[in-house]
Amino acid sequence: MTPDDRDVEPWRWPDARWRGIVERVRAGRALRPRQWKDGARCAVALSFDSDHETNELREGGESIGRLSQGQYGNRQGVPRILDILAANDVRASFFVPAVTALLYPDEQRRVVAGGHEIGLHGWIHERNSGLPHDAERDLQMRAADTLERIAGVRPVGIRTPSWDFSPHTLAITRDMGLLYDSSLMADVDCYELLMDGKPSGVVELPVEWIRDDAVYFNMNRFAALRPYTPPADVYDIFRREFDGAYREGGIFQLTLHPHISGYRSRTWILEELIRYMRAHDGVWFATHAEIVRYAAAEAV
Ligand SMILES: [Zn+2]
């Protein structure tokens, strides 16, 4: 629905109308285990969205400069991140647009060889929330087939490129038999996704823009957008998110982008965070799929 089509007088809506909109996709039962795997107190779900060149291509852009920043994600970002994860024996989840996988099949194989998970992240990082049903469904299924063919493992989870759903996204995700989505923000714990009030069978592992590097570091040369938070402050925000998760016995979920955080002045954030979290007893580092499976099985 475009803004033009939208009824711009929602204060006149009958209750059934606004309630129907809210009920399309809703958080249901929280899935919170009493403790995490092997008695751990806190679960850490690190994720990396390997958008690379698709951030430019998604809008039909052809800027060679911005495409080169995307290529940095492959040449420097992912290798630096994989080295940090390997050095600290941490496994994580990488959400990969199919076009990234087609550009860099070796990168995906290296990610899988490192013990990490690969999840869906659209075809070309398209704005899935604005797509017609058939196009969205076709792209999501083709992306799953492409990732499976390249990485050798069928994805079980999705992070939508828009971090948003169309009215059809959840039904498509459910029909594909995916275990989880990681794009919505209704809780700090995993939760059941309800569709029109009924359990969909899909689990949400929630994200938040607060725990996303792009929010703090993105820059657009010809617009006013500039990084406005120093790396040390970004680290501080992430660390406090972890502190809260540890205190509450919950999940610390984080999203970084190789082409945004994979720089000499920023990779220390990931290294320092891992070191800080490792210094706490009972922290379980796992992939999103592992955490979702555990939460769904052990929820009290
Ligand atoms: Zn992305």
mmCIF file of C-alpha atoms in Angstrom, residues 2-178:
data_model
loop_
_atom_site.group_PDB
_atom_site.id
_atom_site.type_symbol
_atom_site.label_atom_id
_atom_site.label_comp_id
_atom_site.label_asym_id
_atom_site.label_seq_id
_atom_site.Cartn_x
_atom_site.Cartn_y
_atom_site.Cartn_z
ATOM 1 C CA THR A 2 1.406 3.403 -0.934
ATOM 2 C CA PRO A 3 0.679 6.525 1.119
ATOM 3 C CA ASP A 4 -1.614 7.707 -1.697
ATOM 4 C CA ASP A 5 -3.868 4.685 -1.300
ATOM 5 C CA ARG A 6 -3.950 4.944 2.450
ATOM 6 C CA ASP A 7 -7.002 6.232 4.207
ATOM 7 C CA VAL A 8 -5.550 9.349 5.835
ATOM 8 C CA GLU A 9 -8.273 9.732 8.408
ATOM 9 C CA PRO A 10 -7.536 6.881 10.822
ATOM 10 C CA TRP A 11 -9.346 8.672 13.633
ATOM 11 C CA ARG A 12 -12.542 7.791 11.766
ATOM 12 C CA TRP A 13 -11.715 4.112 11.484
ATOM 13 C CA PRO A 14 -14.086 1.642 13.139
ATOM 14 C CA ASP A 15 -12.353 -0.459 15.802
ATOM 15 C CA ALA A 16 -12.346 -3.525 13.559
ATOM 16 C CA ARG A 17 -10.212 -1.699 11.030
ATOM 17 C CA TRP A 18 -7.290 -0.631 13.234
ATOM 18 C CA ARG A 19 -7.482 -3.856 15.190
ATOM 19 C CA GLY A 20 -7.252 -5.867 11.965
ATOM 20 C CA ILE A 21 -4.125 -3.976 10.919
ATOM 21 C CA VAL A 22 -2.439 -4.488 14.281
ATOM 22 C CA GLU A 23 -3.378 -8.174 14.364
ATOM 23 C CA ARG A 24 -1.838 -9.088 10.989
ATOM 24 C CA VAL A 25 1.492 -9.912 12.587
ATOM 25 C CA ARG A 26 1.804 -9.782 16.333
ATOM 26 C CA ALA A 27 4.054 -11.049 19.103
ATOM 27 C CA GLY A 28 2.535 -14.033 20.869
ATOM 28 C CA ARG A 29 3.981 -16.136 23.685
ATOM 29 C CA ALA A 30 7.488 -15.187 24.811
ATOM 30 C CA LEU A 31 9.876 -18.126 24.460
ATOM 31 C CA ARG A 32 12.205 -17.751 27.402
ATOM 32 C CA PRO A 33 14.014 -20.715 28.901
ATOM 33 C CA ARG A 34 14.785 -20.859 32.618
ATOM 34 C CA GLN A 35 18.444 -21.114 31.704
ATOM 35 C CA TRP A 36 20.441 -21.434 28.507
ATOM 36 C CA LYS A 37 22.425 -24.346 27.143
ATOM 37 C CA ASP A 38 24.555 -26.167 29.719
ATOM 38 C CA GLY A 39 23.259 -23.907 32.447
ATOM 39 C CA ALA A 40 24.386 -20.683 30.770
ATOM 40 C CA ARG A 41 22.924 -17.485 32.101
ATOM 41 C CA CYS A 42 22.846 -15.481 28.875
ATOM 42 C CA ALA A 43 22.768 -16.210 25.136
ATOM 43 C CA VAL A 44 24.738 -14.132 22.633
ATOM 44 C CA ALA A 45 23.474 -13.996 19.038
ATOM 45 C CA LEU A 46 25.956 -12.115 16.859
ATOM 46 C CA SER A 47 24.901 -11.465 13.275
ATOM 47 C CA PHE A 48 26.484 -9.952 10.199
ATOM 48 C CA ASP A 49 24.414 -8.741 7.261
ATOM 49 C CA SER A 50 26.645 -9.193 4.200
ATOM 50 C CA ASP A 51 24.864 -6.634 2.026
ATOM 51 C CA HIS A 52 28.007 -5.555 0.158
ATOM 52 C CA GLU A 53 27.117 -4.148 -3.298
ATOM 53 C CA THR A 54 23.390 -4.801 -2.903
ATOM 54 C CA ASN A 55 22.967 -1.662 -0.781
ATOM 55 C CA GLU A 56 23.640 0.276 -4.003
ATOM 56 C CA LEU A 57 21.930 -2.128 -6.405
ATOM 57 C CA ARG A 58 18.683 -2.373 -4.415
ATOM 58 C CA GLU A 59 17.667 1.139 -5.493
ATOM 59 C CA GLY A 60 18.845 0.621 -9.057
ATOM 60 C CA GLY A 61 22.048 2.562 -8.275
ATOM 61 C CA GLU A 62 25.147 2.210 -10.435
ATOM 62 C CA SER A 63 27.666 4.333 -8.497
ATOM 63 C CA ILE A 64 31.056 2.728 -8.988
ATOM 64 C CA GLY A 65 32.319 4.426 -5.834
ATOM 65 C CA ARG A 66 29.543 3.013 -3.660
ATOM 66 C CA LEU A 67 29.862 -0.390 -5.319
ATOM 67 C CA SER A 68 33.555 -0.326 -4.357
ATOM 68 C CA GLN A 69 32.540 0.252 -0.738
ATOM 69 C CA GLY A 70 30.373 -2.837 -1.071
ATOM 70 C CA GLN A 71 33.297 -4.817 -2.451
ATOM 71 C CA TYR A 72 35.289 -3.762 0.607
ATOM 72 C CA GLY A 73 32.799 -5.820 2.585
ATOM 73 C CA ASN A 74 33.993 -8.916 0.765
ATOM 74 C CA ARG A 75 37.708 -8.116 0.459
ATOM 75 C CA GLN A 76 38.316 -6.710 3.946
ATOM 76 C CA GLY A 77 35.180 -6.722 6.071
ATOM 77 C CA VAL A 78 34.230 -10.389 6.119
ATOM 78 C CA PRO A 79 37.841 -11.679 6.408
ATOM 79 C CA ARG A 80 38.548 -9.402 9.372
ATOM 80 C CA ILE A 81 35.303 -10.479 11.058
ATOM 81 C CA LEU A 82 35.904 -14.182 10.407
ATOM 82 C CA ASP A 83 39.404 -13.866 11.885
ATOM 83 C CA ILE A 84 38.042 -12.256 15.052
ATOM 84 C CA LEU A 85 35.327 -14.900 15.422
ATOM 85 C CA ALA A 86 37.808 -17.749 14.843
ATOM 86 C CA ALA A 87 40.388 -16.315 17.256
ATOM 87 C CA ASN A 88 37.714 -16.175 19.968
ATOM 88 C CA ASP A 89 36.003 -19.460 19.089
ATOM 89 C CA VAL A 90 32.664 -17.722 18.505
ATOM 90 C CA ARG A 91 30.036 -18.864 16.031
ATOM 91 C CA ALA A 92 27.612 -16.396 14.499
ATOM 92 C CA SER A 93 24.965 -15.934 11.808
ATOM 93 C CA PHE A 94 25.483 -14.258 8.446
ATOM 94 C CA PHE A 95 22.424 -12.974 6.571
ATOM 95 C CA VAL A 96 23.267 -12.886 2.891
ATOM 96 C CA PRO A 97 21.352 -11.518 -0.123
ATOM 97 C CA ALA A 98 21.411 -14.055 -2.975
ATOM 98 C CA VAL A 99 23.203 -11.543 -5.210
ATOM 99 C CA THR A 100 26.039 -11.287 -2.652
ATOM 100 C CA ALA A 101 26.296 -15.079 -2.640
ATOM 101 C CA LEU A 102 26.392 -15.159 -6.458
ATOM 102 C CA LEU A 103 29.113 -12.477 -6.495
ATOM 103 C CA TYR A 104 31.133 -14.175 -3.760
ATOM 104 C CA PRO A 105 30.437 -17.899 -3.505
ATOM 105 C CA ASP A 106 33.837 -18.528 -1.896
ATOM 106 C CA GLU A 107 33.019 -16.100 0.896
ATOM 107 C CA GLN A 108 29.868 -18.066 1.747
ATOM 108 C CA ARG A 109 31.720 -21.366 1.730
ATOM 109 C CA ARG A 110 34.339 -19.876 4.049
ATOM 110 C CA VAL A 111 31.597 -18.652 6.391
ATOM 111 C CA VAL A 112 30.026 -22.119 6.539
ATOM 112 C CA ALA A 113 33.447 -23.776 6.974
ATOM 113 C CA GLY A 114 33.953 -21.539 10.027
ATOM 114 C CA GLY A 115 30.910 -23.128 11.660
ATOM 115 C CA HIS A 116 28.648 -20.135 11.091
ATOM 116 C CA GLU A 117 25.053 -20.029 9.937
ATOM 117 C CA ILE A 118 23.897 -18.485 6.656
ATOM 118 C CA GLY A 119 20.382 -17.063 6.586
ATOM 119 C CA LEU A 120 18.187 -15.399 3.976
ATOM 120 C CA HIS A 121 18.435 -11.669 3.375
ATOM 121 C CA GLY A 122 16.460 -11.146 0.164
ATOM 122 C CA TRP A 123 17.492 -11.482 -3.457
ATOM 123 C CA ILE A 124 19.136 -8.125 -4.166
ATOM 124 C CA HIS A 125 18.294 -6.551 -0.794
ATOM 125 C CA GLU A 126 15.009 -5.448 -2.374
ATOM 126 C CA ARG A 127 12.479 -3.505 -0.356
ATOM 127 C CA ASN A 128 10.441 -6.618 0.316
ATOM 128 C CA SER A 129 7.761 -4.784 2.275
ATOM 129 C CA GLY A 130 6.589 -2.990 -0.881
ATOM 130 C CA LEU A 131 6.574 -5.966 -3.241
ATOM 131 C CA PRO A 132 3.521 -7.647 -4.741
ATOM 132 C CA HIS A 133 2.890 -11.113 -3.284
ATOM 133 C CA ASP A 134 4.067 -13.176 -6.245
ATOM 134 C CA ALA A 135 7.322 -11.266 -6.675
ATOM 135 C CA GLU A 136 8.150 -11.458 -2.969
ATOM 136 C CA ARG A 137 7.400 -15.166 -2.830
ATOM 137 C CA ASP A 138 9.419 -15.904 -5.973
ATOM 138 C CA LEU A 139 12.443 -13.924 -4.741
ATOM 139 C CA GLN A 140 12.387 -15.500 -1.294
ATOM 140 C CA MET A 141 12.223 -19.021 -2.716
ATOM 141 C CA ARG A 142 14.865 -18.366 -5.369
ATOM 142 C CA ALA A 143 17.137 -16.832 -2.726
ATOM 143 C CA ALA A 144 16.793 -19.941 -0.533
ATOM 144 C CA ASP A 145 17.622 -22.225 -3.470
ATOM 145 C CA THR A 146 20.606 -20.051 -4.411
ATOM 146 C CA LEU A 147 22.070 -19.974 -0.897
ATOM 147 C CA GLU A 148 21.611 -23.720 -0.549
ATOM 148 C CA ARG A 149 23.309 -24.397 -3.874
ATOM 149 C CA ILE A 150 26.278 -22.143 -3.070
ATOM 150 C CA ALA A 151 26.732 -22.725 0.653
ATOM 151 C CA GLY A 152 25.615 -26.354 0.714
ATOM 152 C CA VAL A 153 23.149 -25.788 3.552
ATOM 153 C CA ARG A 154 19.460 -24.883 3.277
ATOM 154 C CA PRO A 155 18.770 -21.684 5.282
ATOM 155 C CA VAL A 156 16.319 -22.064 8.181
ATOM 156 C CA GLY A 157 16.029 -18.371 9.034
ATOM 157 C CA ILE A 158 15.389 -15.051 7.383
ATOM 158 C CA ARG A 159 16.201 -11.433 8.069
ATOM 159 C CA THR A 160 14.118 -9.393 5.656
ATOM 160 C CA PRO A 161 16.126 -6.723 3.799
ATOM 161 C CA SER A 162 13.723 -3.981 4.876
ATOM 162 C CA TRP A 163 13.632 -5.181 8.503
ATOM 163 C CA ASP A 164 9.934 -5.045 7.785
ATOM 164 C CA PHE A 165 7.150 -7.280 6.466
ATOM 165 C CA SER A 166 4.690 -6.872 3.655
ATOM 166 C CA PRO A 167 1.210 -8.193 4.488
ATOM 167 C CA HIS A 168 2.397 -11.468 2.864
ATOM 168 C CA THR A 169 5.905 -11.970 4.284
ATOM 169 C CA LEU A 170 4.957 -14.099 7.272
ATOM 170 C CA ALA A 171 2.744 -16.430 5.240
ATOM 171 C CA ILE A 172 5.540 -16.898 2.691
ATOM 172 C CA THR A 173 8.056 -17.573 5.477
ATOM 173 C CA ARG A 174 5.697 -20.072 7.124
ATOM 174 C CA ASP A 175 4.898 -21.826 3.835
ATOM 175 C CA MET A 176 8.623 -22.220 3.146
ATOM 176 C CA GLY A 177 8.926 -24.070 6.453
ATOM 177 C CA LEU A 178 11.468 -21.649 7.881
#
